[in-house]
Amino acid sequence: MTENKGRVLLTGMSPETVDRFQPSLIEAGFEVVLEPDAGRATELLDRQGFRAIVSYYPLETGQLGTILDAMRAKDSPNYGTGLVLLVRRDRLRAAAGLVGRGVNKALSVEEAPVVLKIVLERLIEIAQPMVLRLPLAIEVSAISGRNRFEWTTDNLSGSGMLVGTEDPPVVGTAFRFTIFLPEGEIEGDGAVVRQTFEGREAVNGFGARFLRFQDDGQARLLQFLREAGA
């Protein structure tokens, strides 16, 4: 029996694009929910939780921002859900510029359907955040040297973290991090990708994406997250 991998929302797509990608997702165990109208998709995002969201790009002006607002709103059932954009190959570079700004992956619509399946499986494995408060040290390079901050994660996934602080770094700030797991330290490089919306999210602070890990750090982090969620 195929494992149920949860619901995936497909939006903004033509019937031809849906017909191309939907069968392989269903065969892999995803429950596919279709909403061709990206505007109406935001209503679904307010009410239902999804394991991943796949949207065609570009959408009508403002619709992608509305989707992102619905996903990142306070108490959203899709806070932390991965977002993948399907785009024509000649627009792929523009879409790739949105990665790290609320978008997890930009993928050419000409790719084989199995590629989207693999991307979604990977996103589900690493992107679902867990409420985990762990000691964290961050070093930010500055003209005068390195500034060291000691904070605590508010949630954590294999791809990034949410950190609570009243004085968050600006978006785009690169840093070195050390996360103190019970089994030992994990080190790597990250970047600030967003600041939280004061009054709309439970945590004041910033969201960061992991750029690279030292040695086997990501494998150890994923193992820790799997065990923590068991």
CSV table of C-alpha atoms in Angstrom, one decimal:
chain,number,residue,atom,x,y,z
A,1,MET,CA,0.0,0.0,0.0
A,2,THR,CA,1.3,3.5,-1.0
A,3,GLU,CA,2.2,5.7,2.0
A,4,ASN,CA,-0.2,8.7,2.4
A,5,LYS,CA,2.1,11.7,2.1
A,6,GLY,CA,-0.6,14.2,2.7
A,7,ARG,CA,-2.4,17.0,0.8
A,8,VAL,CA,-0.7,19.1,-1.9
A,9,LEU,CA,-2.4,22.2,-3.3
A,10,LEU,CA,-2.0,22.9,-7.1
A,11,THR,CA,-3.0,26.4,-8.1
A,12,GLY,CA,-2.8,28.8,-11.0
A,13,MET,CA,-2.3,26.1,-13.5
A,14,SER,CA,-3.8,25.3,-16.9
A,15,PRO,CA,-5.7,21.9,-17.2
A,16,GLU,CA,-2.8,20.7,-19.4
A,17,THR,CA,-0.2,21.4,-16.7
A,18,VAL,CA,-2.4,19.7,-14.1
A,19,ASP,CA,-2.8,16.7,-16.4
A,20,ARG,CA,1.0,16.5,-16.8
A,21,PHE,CA,1.9,16.5,-13.1
A,22,GLN,CA,-1.1,15.3,-11.1
A,23,PRO,CA,-0.9,11.5,-12.0
A,24,SER,CA,2.7,11.0,-10.7
A,25,LEU,CA,1.8,12.8,-7.5
A,26,ILE,CA,-1.2,10.7,-6.8
A,27,GLU,CA,0.7,7.6,-7.7
A,28,ALA,CA,3.4,8.6,-5.1
A,29,GLY,CA,0.8,8.9,-2.4
A,30,PHE,CA,-0.1,12.6,-2.4
A,31,GLU,CA,-3.7,13.8,-2.1
A,32,VAL,CA,-3.9,16.5,-4.7
A,33,VAL,CA,-6.3,19.4,-4.2
A,34,LEU,CA,-6.9,21.6,-7.3
A,35,GLU,CA,-7.8,25.2,-7.3
A,36,PRO,CA,-7.1,26.8,-10.7
A,37,ASP,CA,-7.8,30.3,-9.4
A,38,ALA,CA,-4.9,31.5,-7.3
A,39,GLY,CA,-7.1,34.2,-5.7
A,40,ARG,CA,-9.5,31.6,-4.3
A,41,ALA,CA,-6.6,29.4,-3.3
A,42,THR,CA,-5.9,31.9,-0.5
A,43,GLU,CA,-9.3,31.0,1.1
A,44,LEU,CA,-8.2,27.4,1.2
A,45,LEU,CA,-4.9,28.3,2.8
A,46,ASP,CA,-6.8,30.1,5.5
A,47,ARG,CA,-8.9,27.0,6.3
A,48,GLN,CA,-6.9,23.9,5.4
A,49,GLY,CA,-3.3,22.7,6.1
A,50,PHE,CA,-1.2,21.3,3.2
A,51,ARG,CA,2.1,19.5,3.2
A,52,ALA,CA,3.2,21.5,0.1
A,53,ILE,CA,1.9,24.1,-2.3
A,54,VAL,CA,2.7,24.2,-6.0
A,55,SER,CA,1.8,27.3,-8.0
A,56,TYR,CA,2.3,28.3,-11.6
A,57,TYR,CA,4.3,31.5,-12.1
A,58,PRO,CA,3.8,34.2,-13.0
A,59,LEU,CA,0.3,34.8,-11.6
A,60,GLU,CA,-1.8,37.9,-11.9
A,61,THR,CA,-0.2,41.0,-10.2
A,62,GLY,CA,-0.2,40.7,-6.4
A,63,GLN,CA,-1.6,37.1,-6.3
A,64,LEU,CA,1.8,35.5,-5.3
A,65,GLY,CA,2.1,38.0,-2.5
A,66,THR,CA,-1.4,37.2,-1.3
A,67,ILE,CA,-0.6,33.5,-1.2
A,68,LEU,CA,2.6,34.2,0.8
A,69,ASP,CA,0.7,36.4,3.2
A,70,ALA,CA,-1.9,33.7,3.8
A,71,MET,CA,0.9,31.1,4.4
A,72,ARG,CA,2.9,33.2,6.8
A,73,ALA,CA,0.0,34.8,8.7
A,74,LYS,CA,-0.3,34.3,12.5
A,75,ASP,CA,-1.9,31.0,13.3
A,76,SER,CA,-1.9,30.0,9.6
A,77,PRO,CA,-2.3,26.2,9.2
A,78,ASN,CA,0.3,26.5,6.4
A,79,TYR,CA,3.0,28.3,8.4
A,80,GLY,CA,6.2,26.6,7.4
A,81,THR,CA,4.7,24.8,4.4
A,82,GLY,CA,6.9,24.6,1.3
A,83,LEU,CA,6.0,26.5,-1.8
A,84,VAL,CA,7.2,25.4,-5.3
A,85,LEU,CA,6.8,27.5,-8.5
A,86,LEU,CA,6.3,25.9,-11.9
A,87,VAL,CA,7.5,28.3,-14.6
A,88,ARG,CA,8.4,28.3,-18.3
A,89,ARG,CA,12.1,27.7,-18.9
A,90,ASP,CA,12.6,31.2,-20.3
A,91,ARG,CA,11.3,32.7,-17.0
A,92,LEU,CA,13.1,30.4,-14.7
A,93,ARG,CA,15.8,32.9,-13.8
A,94,ALA,CA,13.3,35.5,-12.7
A,95,ALA,CA,11.4,32.9,-10.6
A,96,ALA,CA,14.7,31.6,-9.0
A,97,GLY,CA,15.2,35.1,-7.7
A,98,LEU,CA,12.2,34.5,-5.4
A,99,VAL,CA,13.8,31.5,-3.7
A,100,GLY,CA,14.6,32.4,-0.1
A,101,ARG,CA,11.9,35.1,-0.1
A,102,GLY,CA,9.0,32.8,0.8
A,103,VAL,CA,9.6,30.4,-2.2
A,104,ASN,CA,11.4,27.1,-1.6
A,105,LYS,CA,12.0,26.0,-5.2
A,106,ALA,CA,11.5,27.2,-8.8
A,107,LEU,CA,11.1,24.4,-11.3
A,108,SER,CA,10.8,24.4,-15.1
A,109,VAL,CA,7.3,23.3,-16.2
A,110,GLU,CA,9.2,21.3,-18.9
A,111,GLU,CA,10.8,19.0,-16.3
A,112,ALA,CA,9.6,15.4,-16.0
A,113,PRO,CA,6.8,15.0,-13.6
A,114,VAL,CA,9.0,12.7,-11.4
A,115,VAL,CA,11.2,15.7,-10.7
A,116,LEU,CA,8.4,17.6,-9.0
A,117,LYS,CA,7.5,14.5,-7.0
A,118,ILE,CA,11.1,14.2,-5.8
A,119,VAL,CA,11.2,17.9,-4.9
A,120,LEU,CA,8.0,17.7,-2.9
A,121,GLU,CA,9.1,14.6,-1.0
A,122,ARG,CA,12.4,16.4,-0.1
A,123,LEU,CA,10.5,19.5,1.0
A,124,ILE,CA,8.2,17.5,3.2
A,125,GLU,CA,11.2,15.8,4.8
A,126,ILE,CA,13.2,18.9,5.7
A,127,ALA,CA,10.8,21.9,5.6
A,128,GLN,CA,8.2,21.1,8.2
A,129,PRO,CA,9.1,23.2,11.2
A,130,MET,CA,8.9,21.8,14.8
A,131,VAL,CA,8.5,23.9,17.9
A,132,LEU,CA,11.9,23.3,19.3
A,133,ARG,CA,13.7,25.8,21.6
A,134,LEU,CA,17.4,25.1,21.4
A,135,PRO,CA,20.5,27.2,22.4
A,136,LEU,CA,21.9,29.0,19.3
A,137,ALA,CA,25.0,31.1,18.7
A,138,ILE,CA,25.3,33.3,15.7
A,139,GLU,CA,28.3,35.3,14.4
A,140,VAL,CA,27.6,38.2,12.0
A,141,SER,CA,30.5,39.7,10.1
A,142,ALA,CA,30.8,43.5,10.5
A,143,ILE,CA,33.3,46.1,9.4
A,144,SER,CA,34.7,46.2,12.9
A,145,GLY,CA,34.9,42.5,13.3
A,146,ARG,CA,32.5,39.8,14.2
A,147,ASN,CA,29.5,40.3,16.5
A,148,ARG,CA,28.4,37.2,18.4
A,149,PHE,CA,24.8,36.8,19.5
A,150,GLU,CA,23.3,34.0,21.7
A,151,TRP,CA,19.6,33.4,21.1
A,152,THR,CA,17.2,30.5,21.2
A,153,THR,CA,15.4,28.9,18.2
A,154,ASP,CA,11.6,29.1,18.4
A,155,ASN,CA,11.1,26.5,15.6
A,156,LEU,CA,13.5,24.5,13.6
A,157,SER,CA,13.5,22.5,10.4
A,158,GLY,CA,16.1,20.9,8.2
A,159,SER,CA,16.1,24.0,5.9
A,160,GLY,CA,15.9,26.9,8.4
A,161,MET,CA,14.8,28.3,11.7
A,162,LEU,CA,12.7,30.9,13.4
A,163,VAL,CA,14.5,32.9,16.0
A,164,GLY,CA,12.9,35.2,18.6
A,165,THR,CA,14.6,38.5,19.3
A,166,GLU,CA,13.5,42.1,19.8
A,167,ASP,CA,16.4,43.3,17.6
A,168,PRO,CA,16.5,41.1,14.5
A,169,PRO,CA,19.2,41.4,11.8
A,170,VAL,CA,18.2,42.9,8.5
A,171,VAL,CA,17.0,40.7,5.7
A,172,GLY,CA,20.0,39.4,3.7
A,173,THR,CA,22.4,39.3,6.7
A,174,ALA,CA,24.8,36.3,6.3
A,175,PHE,CA,26.0,34.6,9.5
A,176,ARG,CA,27.8,31.6,10.9
A,177,PHE,CA,25.7,29.5,13.3
A,178,THR,CA,26.1,26.9,16.0
A,179,ILE,CA,23.1,25.0,17.2
A,180,PHE,CA,23.5,23.1,20.4
A,181,LEU,CA,21.8,19.7,20.1
A,182,PRO,CA,21.8,17.3,23.0
A,183,GLU,CA,24.1,15.0,21.0
A,184,GLY,CA,26.5,17.8,20.1
A,185,GLU,CA,27.0,21.0,18.1
A,186,ILE,CA,26.0,21.6,14.5
A,187,GLU,CA,27.7,24.4,12.6
A,188,GLY,CA,27.2,26.0,9.3
A,189,ASP,CA,26.3,29.2,7.4
A,190,GLY,CA,22.9,30.8,7.0
A,191,ALA,CA,21.1,34.0,6.0
A,192,VAL,CA,18.2,36.0,7.2
A,193,VAL,CA,15.4,35.7,4.7
A,194,ARG,CA,12.6,37.6,6.5
A,195,GLN,CA,11.6,39.4,9.6
A,196,THR,CA,8.4,38.3,11.4
A,197,PHE,CA,5.2,40.5,11.2
A,198,GLU,CA,4.7,42.1,14.6
A,199,GLY,CA,1.2,41.5,15.8
A,200,ARG,CA,0.5,38.8,13.1
A,201,GLU,CA,2.9,36.1,14.3
A,202,ALA,CA,3.4,34.6,17.7
A,203,VAL,CA,7.2,35.3,17.6
A,204,ASN,CA,9.0,38.6,17.2
A,205,GLY,CA,12.2,37.9,15.4
A,206,PHE,CA,13.5,36.6,12.1
A,207,GLY,CA,13.4,33.6,9.8
A,208,ALA,CA,16.7,32.2,8.5
A,209,ARG,CA,17.6,29.7,5.8
A,210,PHE,CA,20.5,27.3,6.1
A,211,LEU,CA,22.9,27.7,3.3
A,212,ARG,CA,25.5,25.0,4.1
A,213,PHE,CA,26.4,22.8,7.0
A,214,GLN,CA,29.8,21.7,8.2
A,215,ASP,CA,30.6,18.0,7.7
A,216,ASP,CA,27.5,15.8,8.4
A,217,GLY,CA,25.6,18.6,10.2
A,218,GLN,CA,22.5,18.4,8.1
A,219,ALA,CA,22.2,14.6,8.4
A,220,ARG,CA,22.5,14.9,12.2
A,221,LEU,CA,19.9,17.6,12.3
A,222,LEU,CA,17.4,15.6,10.2
A,223,GLN,CA,18.0,12.6,12.4
A,224,PHE,CA,17.4,14.7,15.5
A,225,LEU,CA,14.2,16.2,14.0
A,226,ARG,CA,12.9,12.7,13.1
A,227,GLU,CA,13.5,11.4,16.6
A,228,ALA,CA,12.0,14.6,18.2
A,229,GLY,CA,8.8,14.1,16.1
A,230,ALA,CA,8.5,10.3,16.8
